[in-house]
PDB file of C-alpha atoms in Angstrom:
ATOM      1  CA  UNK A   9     -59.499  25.964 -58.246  1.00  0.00           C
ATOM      2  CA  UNK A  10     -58.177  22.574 -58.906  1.00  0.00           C
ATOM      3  CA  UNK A  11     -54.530  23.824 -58.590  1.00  0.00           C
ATOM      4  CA  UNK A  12     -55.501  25.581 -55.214  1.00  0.00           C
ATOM      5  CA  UNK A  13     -56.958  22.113 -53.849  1.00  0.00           C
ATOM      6  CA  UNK A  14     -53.597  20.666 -55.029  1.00  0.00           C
ATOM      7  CA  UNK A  15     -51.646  22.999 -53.741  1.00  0.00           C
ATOM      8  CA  UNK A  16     -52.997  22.830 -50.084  1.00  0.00           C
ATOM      9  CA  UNK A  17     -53.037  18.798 -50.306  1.00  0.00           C
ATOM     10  CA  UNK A  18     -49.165  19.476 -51.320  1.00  0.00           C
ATOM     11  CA  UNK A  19     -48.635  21.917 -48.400  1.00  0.00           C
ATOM     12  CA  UNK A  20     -50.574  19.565 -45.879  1.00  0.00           C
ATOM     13  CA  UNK A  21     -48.451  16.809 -46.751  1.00  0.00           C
ATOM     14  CA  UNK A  22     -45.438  18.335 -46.464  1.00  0.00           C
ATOM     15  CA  UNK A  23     -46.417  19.594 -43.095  1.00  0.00           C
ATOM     16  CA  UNK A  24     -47.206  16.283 -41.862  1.00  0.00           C
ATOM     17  CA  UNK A  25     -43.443  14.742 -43.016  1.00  0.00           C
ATOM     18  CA  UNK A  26     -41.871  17.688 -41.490  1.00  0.00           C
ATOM     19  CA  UNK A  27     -44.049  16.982 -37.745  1.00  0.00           C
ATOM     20  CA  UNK A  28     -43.240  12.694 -37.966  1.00  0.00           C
ATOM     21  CA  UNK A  29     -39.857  14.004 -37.928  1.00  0.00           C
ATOM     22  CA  UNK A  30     -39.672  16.279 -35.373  1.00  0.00           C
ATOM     23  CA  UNK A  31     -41.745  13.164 -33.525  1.00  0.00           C
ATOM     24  CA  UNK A  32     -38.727  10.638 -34.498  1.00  0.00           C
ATOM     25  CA  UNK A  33     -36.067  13.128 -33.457  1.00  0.00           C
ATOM     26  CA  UNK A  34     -37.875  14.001 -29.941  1.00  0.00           C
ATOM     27  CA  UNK A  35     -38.540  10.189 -29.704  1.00  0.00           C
ATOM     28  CA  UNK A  36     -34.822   9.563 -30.255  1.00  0.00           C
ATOM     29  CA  UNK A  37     -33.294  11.916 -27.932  1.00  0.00           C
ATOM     30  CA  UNK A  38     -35.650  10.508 -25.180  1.00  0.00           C
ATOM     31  CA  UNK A  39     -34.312   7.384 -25.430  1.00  0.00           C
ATOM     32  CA  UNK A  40     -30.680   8.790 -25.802  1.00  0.00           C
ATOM     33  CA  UNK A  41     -31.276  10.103 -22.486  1.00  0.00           C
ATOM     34  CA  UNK A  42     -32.595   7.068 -20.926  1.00  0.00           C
ATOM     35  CA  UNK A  43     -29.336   5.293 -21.671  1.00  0.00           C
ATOM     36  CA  UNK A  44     -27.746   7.667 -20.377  1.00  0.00           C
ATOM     37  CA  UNK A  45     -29.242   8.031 -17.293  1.00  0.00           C
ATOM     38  CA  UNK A  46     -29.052   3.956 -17.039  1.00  0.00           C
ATOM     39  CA  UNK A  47     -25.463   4.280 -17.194  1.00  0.00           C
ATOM     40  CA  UNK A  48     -24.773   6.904 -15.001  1.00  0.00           C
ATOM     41  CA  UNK A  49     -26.876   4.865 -12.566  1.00  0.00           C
ATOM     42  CA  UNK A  50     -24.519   1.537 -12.562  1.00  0.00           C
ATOM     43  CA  UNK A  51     -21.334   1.133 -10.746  1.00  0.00           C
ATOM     44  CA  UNK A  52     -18.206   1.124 -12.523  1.00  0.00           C
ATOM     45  CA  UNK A  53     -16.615  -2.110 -11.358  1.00  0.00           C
ATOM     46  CA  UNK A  54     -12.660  -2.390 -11.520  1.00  0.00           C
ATOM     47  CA  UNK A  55     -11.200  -6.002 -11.034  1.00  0.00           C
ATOM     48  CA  UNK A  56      -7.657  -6.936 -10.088  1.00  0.00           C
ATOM     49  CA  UNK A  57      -5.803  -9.288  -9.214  1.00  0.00           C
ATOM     50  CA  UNK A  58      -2.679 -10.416  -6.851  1.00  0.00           C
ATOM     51  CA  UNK A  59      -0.390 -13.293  -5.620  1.00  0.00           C
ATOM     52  CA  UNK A  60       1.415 -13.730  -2.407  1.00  0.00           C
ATOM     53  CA  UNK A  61       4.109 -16.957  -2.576  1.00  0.00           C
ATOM     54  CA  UNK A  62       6.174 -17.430   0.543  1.00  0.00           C
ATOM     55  CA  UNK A  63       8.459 -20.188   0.086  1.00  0.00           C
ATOM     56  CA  UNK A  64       6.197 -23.138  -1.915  1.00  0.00           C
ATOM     57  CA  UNK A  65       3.016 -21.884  -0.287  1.00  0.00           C
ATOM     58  CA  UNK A  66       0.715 -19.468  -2.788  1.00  0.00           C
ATOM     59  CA  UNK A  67      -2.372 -17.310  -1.884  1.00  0.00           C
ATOM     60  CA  UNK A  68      -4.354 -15.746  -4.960  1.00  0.00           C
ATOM     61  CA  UNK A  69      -6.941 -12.892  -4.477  1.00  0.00           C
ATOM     62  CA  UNK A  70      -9.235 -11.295  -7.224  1.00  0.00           C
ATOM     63  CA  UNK A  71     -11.500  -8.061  -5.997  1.00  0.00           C
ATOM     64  CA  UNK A  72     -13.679  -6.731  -7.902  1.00  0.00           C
ATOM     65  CA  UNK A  73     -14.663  -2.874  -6.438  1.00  0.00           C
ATOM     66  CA  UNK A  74     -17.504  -1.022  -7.786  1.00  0.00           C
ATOM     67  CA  UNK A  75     -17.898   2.839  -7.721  1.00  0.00           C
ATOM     68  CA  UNK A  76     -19.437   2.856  -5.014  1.00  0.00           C
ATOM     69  CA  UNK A  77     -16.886   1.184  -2.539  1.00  0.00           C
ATOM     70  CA  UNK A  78     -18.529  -2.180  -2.648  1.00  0.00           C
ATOM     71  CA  UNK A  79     -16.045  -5.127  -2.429  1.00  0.00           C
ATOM     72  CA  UNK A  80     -16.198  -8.572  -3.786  1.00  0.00           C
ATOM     73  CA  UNK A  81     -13.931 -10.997  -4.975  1.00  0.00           C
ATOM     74  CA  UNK A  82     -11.930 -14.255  -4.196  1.00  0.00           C
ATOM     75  CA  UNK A  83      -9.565 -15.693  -1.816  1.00  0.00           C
ATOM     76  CA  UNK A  84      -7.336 -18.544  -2.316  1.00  0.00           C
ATOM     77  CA  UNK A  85      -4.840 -20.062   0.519  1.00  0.00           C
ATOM     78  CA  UNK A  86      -3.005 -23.060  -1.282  1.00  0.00           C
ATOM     79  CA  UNK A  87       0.236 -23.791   0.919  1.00  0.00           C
ATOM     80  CA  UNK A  88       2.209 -26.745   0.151  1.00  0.00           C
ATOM     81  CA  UNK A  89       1.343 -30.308   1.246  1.00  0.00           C
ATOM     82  CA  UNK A  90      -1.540 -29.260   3.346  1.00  0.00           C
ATOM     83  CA  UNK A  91      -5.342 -28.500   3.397  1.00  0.00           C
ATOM     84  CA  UNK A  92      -6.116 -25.389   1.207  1.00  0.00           C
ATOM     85  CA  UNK A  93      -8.773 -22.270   2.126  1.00  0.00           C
ATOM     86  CA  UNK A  94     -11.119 -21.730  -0.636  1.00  0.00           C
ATOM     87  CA  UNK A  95     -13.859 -18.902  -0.460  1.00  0.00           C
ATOM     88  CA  UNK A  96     -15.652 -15.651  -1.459  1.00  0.00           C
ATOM     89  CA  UNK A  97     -14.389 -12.017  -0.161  1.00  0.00           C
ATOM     90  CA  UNK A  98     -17.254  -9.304   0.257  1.00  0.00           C
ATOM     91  CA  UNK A  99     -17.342  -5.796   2.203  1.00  0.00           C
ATOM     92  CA  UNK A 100     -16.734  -2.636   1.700  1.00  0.00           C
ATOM     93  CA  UNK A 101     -13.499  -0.110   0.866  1.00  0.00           C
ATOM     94  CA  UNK A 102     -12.844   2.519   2.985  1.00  0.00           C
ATOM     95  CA  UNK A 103     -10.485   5.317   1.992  1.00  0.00           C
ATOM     96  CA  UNK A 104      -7.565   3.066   1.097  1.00  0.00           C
ATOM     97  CA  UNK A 105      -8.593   0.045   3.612  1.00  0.00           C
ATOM     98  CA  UNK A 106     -10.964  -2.870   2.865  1.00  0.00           C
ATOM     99  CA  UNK A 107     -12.959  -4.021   5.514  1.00  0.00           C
ATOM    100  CA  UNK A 108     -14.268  -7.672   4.137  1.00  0.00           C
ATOM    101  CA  UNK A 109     -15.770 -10.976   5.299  1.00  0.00           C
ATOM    102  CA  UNK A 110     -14.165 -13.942   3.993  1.00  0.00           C
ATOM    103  CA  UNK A 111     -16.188 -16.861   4.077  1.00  0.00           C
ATOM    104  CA  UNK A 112     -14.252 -20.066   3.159  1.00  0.00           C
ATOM    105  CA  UNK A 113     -14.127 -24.226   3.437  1.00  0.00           C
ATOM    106  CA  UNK A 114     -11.153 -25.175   5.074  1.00  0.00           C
ATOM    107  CA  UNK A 115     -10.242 -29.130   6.297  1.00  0.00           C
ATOM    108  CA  UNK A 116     -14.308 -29.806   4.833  1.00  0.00           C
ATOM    109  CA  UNK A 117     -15.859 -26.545   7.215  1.00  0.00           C
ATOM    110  CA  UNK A 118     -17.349 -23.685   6.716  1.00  0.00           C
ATOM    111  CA  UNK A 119     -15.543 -20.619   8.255  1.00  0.00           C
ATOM    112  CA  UNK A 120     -15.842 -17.029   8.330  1.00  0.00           C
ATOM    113  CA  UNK A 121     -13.339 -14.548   8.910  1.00  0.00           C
ATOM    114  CA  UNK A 122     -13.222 -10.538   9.143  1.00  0.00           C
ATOM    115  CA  UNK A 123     -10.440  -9.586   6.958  1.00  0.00           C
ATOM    116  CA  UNK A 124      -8.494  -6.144   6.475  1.00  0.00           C
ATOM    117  CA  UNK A 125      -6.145  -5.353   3.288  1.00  0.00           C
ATOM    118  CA  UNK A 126      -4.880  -1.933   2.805  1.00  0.00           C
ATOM    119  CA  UNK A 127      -4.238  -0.882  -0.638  1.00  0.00           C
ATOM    120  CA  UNK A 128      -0.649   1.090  -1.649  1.00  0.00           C
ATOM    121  CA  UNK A 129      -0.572   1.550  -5.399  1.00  0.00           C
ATOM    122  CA  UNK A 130      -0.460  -1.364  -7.614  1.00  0.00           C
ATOM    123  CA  UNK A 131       0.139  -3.725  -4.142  1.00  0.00           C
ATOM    124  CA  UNK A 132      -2.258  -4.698  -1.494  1.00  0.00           C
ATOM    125  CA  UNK A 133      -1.356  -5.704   1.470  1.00  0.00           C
ATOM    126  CA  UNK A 134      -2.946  -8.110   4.642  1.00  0.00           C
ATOM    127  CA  UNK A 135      -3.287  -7.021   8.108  1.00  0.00           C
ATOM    128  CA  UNK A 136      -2.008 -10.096   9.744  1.00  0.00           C
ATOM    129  CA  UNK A 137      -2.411 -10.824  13.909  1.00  0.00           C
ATOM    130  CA  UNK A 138      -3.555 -13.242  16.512  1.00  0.00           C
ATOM    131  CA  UNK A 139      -6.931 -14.349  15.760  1.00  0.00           C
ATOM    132  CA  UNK A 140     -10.221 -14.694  18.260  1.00  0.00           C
ATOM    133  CA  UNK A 141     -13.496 -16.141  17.653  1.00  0.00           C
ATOM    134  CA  UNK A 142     -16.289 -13.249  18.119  1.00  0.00           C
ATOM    135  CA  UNK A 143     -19.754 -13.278  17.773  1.00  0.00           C
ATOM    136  CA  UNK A 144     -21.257 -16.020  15.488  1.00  0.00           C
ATOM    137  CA  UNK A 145     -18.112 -18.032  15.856  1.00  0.00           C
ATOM    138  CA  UNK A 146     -16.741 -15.691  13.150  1.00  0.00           C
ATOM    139  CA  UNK A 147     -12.875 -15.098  12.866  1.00  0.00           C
ATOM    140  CA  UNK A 148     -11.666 -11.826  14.389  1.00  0.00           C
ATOM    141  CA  UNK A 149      -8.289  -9.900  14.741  1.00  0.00           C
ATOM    142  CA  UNK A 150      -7.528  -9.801  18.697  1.00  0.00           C
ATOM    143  CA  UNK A 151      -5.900  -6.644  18.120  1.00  0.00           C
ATOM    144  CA  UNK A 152      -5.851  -4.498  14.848  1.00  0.00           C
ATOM    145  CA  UNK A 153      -3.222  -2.075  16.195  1.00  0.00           C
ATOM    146  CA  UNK A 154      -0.770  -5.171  16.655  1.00  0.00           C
ATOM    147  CA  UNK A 155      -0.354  -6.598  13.174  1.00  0.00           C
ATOM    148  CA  UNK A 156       1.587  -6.683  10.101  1.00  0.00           C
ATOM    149  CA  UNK A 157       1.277  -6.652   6.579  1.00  0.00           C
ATOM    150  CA  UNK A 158       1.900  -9.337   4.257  1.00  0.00           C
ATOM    151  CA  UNK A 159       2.467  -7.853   0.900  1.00  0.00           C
ATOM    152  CA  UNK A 160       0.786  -9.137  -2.716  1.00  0.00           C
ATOM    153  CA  UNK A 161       2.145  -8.656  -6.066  1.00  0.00           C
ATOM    154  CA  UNK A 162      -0.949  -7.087  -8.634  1.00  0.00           C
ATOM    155  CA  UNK A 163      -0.893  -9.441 -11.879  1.00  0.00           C
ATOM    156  CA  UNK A 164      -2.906  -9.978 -14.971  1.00  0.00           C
ATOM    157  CA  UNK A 165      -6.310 -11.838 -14.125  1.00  0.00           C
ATOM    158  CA  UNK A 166      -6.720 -15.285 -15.582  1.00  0.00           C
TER     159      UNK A 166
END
């Protein structure tokens, strides 16, 4: 009798490692698939960088565009001898065109300006035209079908 009691009390214990196990593993695979789903969930964001220098004058940009087509980044007029424009890019990328705001402080004001770039390979390029001032005193291209394209150079992000 007493090595039946011990036997079951063996057995029962074994049992009861083998379920915490199958408890750790099931708890562990749940979480495994949480973090995955967590990642899948947030944008992959890619971040470049480019330069545009026509004669002693230099303009700088840094996007950063997310999975999703959101846009964000920097823009950085510095010509030579004069007032520079300093300010934050944001909008959206469409196909291989960026639509953005730029809002920037230029000669101590605030300004904002709707900006185009097209993207060709490891270049982007500006839609340049004659300006208007549109709704909210914001920045405009007159005519996007009349512009051209002032070219930057992709380099390595400081």
């Amino acid at each position: 009798m007493k090595n039946l009691i011990y036997a079951l009390t063996m057995l029962s214990l074994f049992n009861a490692c083998q379920n915490s196990g199958t408890h750790a593993n099931q708890a562990d695979q749940a979480t495994s698939t949480d973090t995955t789903a967590v990642a899948e969930e947030t944008p992959i964001a890619q971040t470049s960088c480019y330069i545009r220098a026509l004669g002693q004058d230099t303009t700088w940009v840094k996007l950063t565009i997310t999975a999703d087509g959101s846009v964000s980044g920097t823009y950085d007029w510095v010509p030579y001898e004069k007032d520079s424009a300093r300010g934050t890019l944001t909008g959206k990328k469409e196909s291989d065109e960026l639509h953005l705001m730029y809002d920037y402080m230029i000669e101590g004001s605030n300004q904002q300006q709707e900006m185009r770039m097209k993207m060709m390979g490891d270049q982007i390029a500006e839609m340049e035209g004659e300006l208007v001032e549109g709704d909210g005193g914001v920045l405009k291209l007159k005519d996007p079908t009349k512009v051209k394209y002032l070219p930057f150079t992709k380099v390595e992000c400081k």
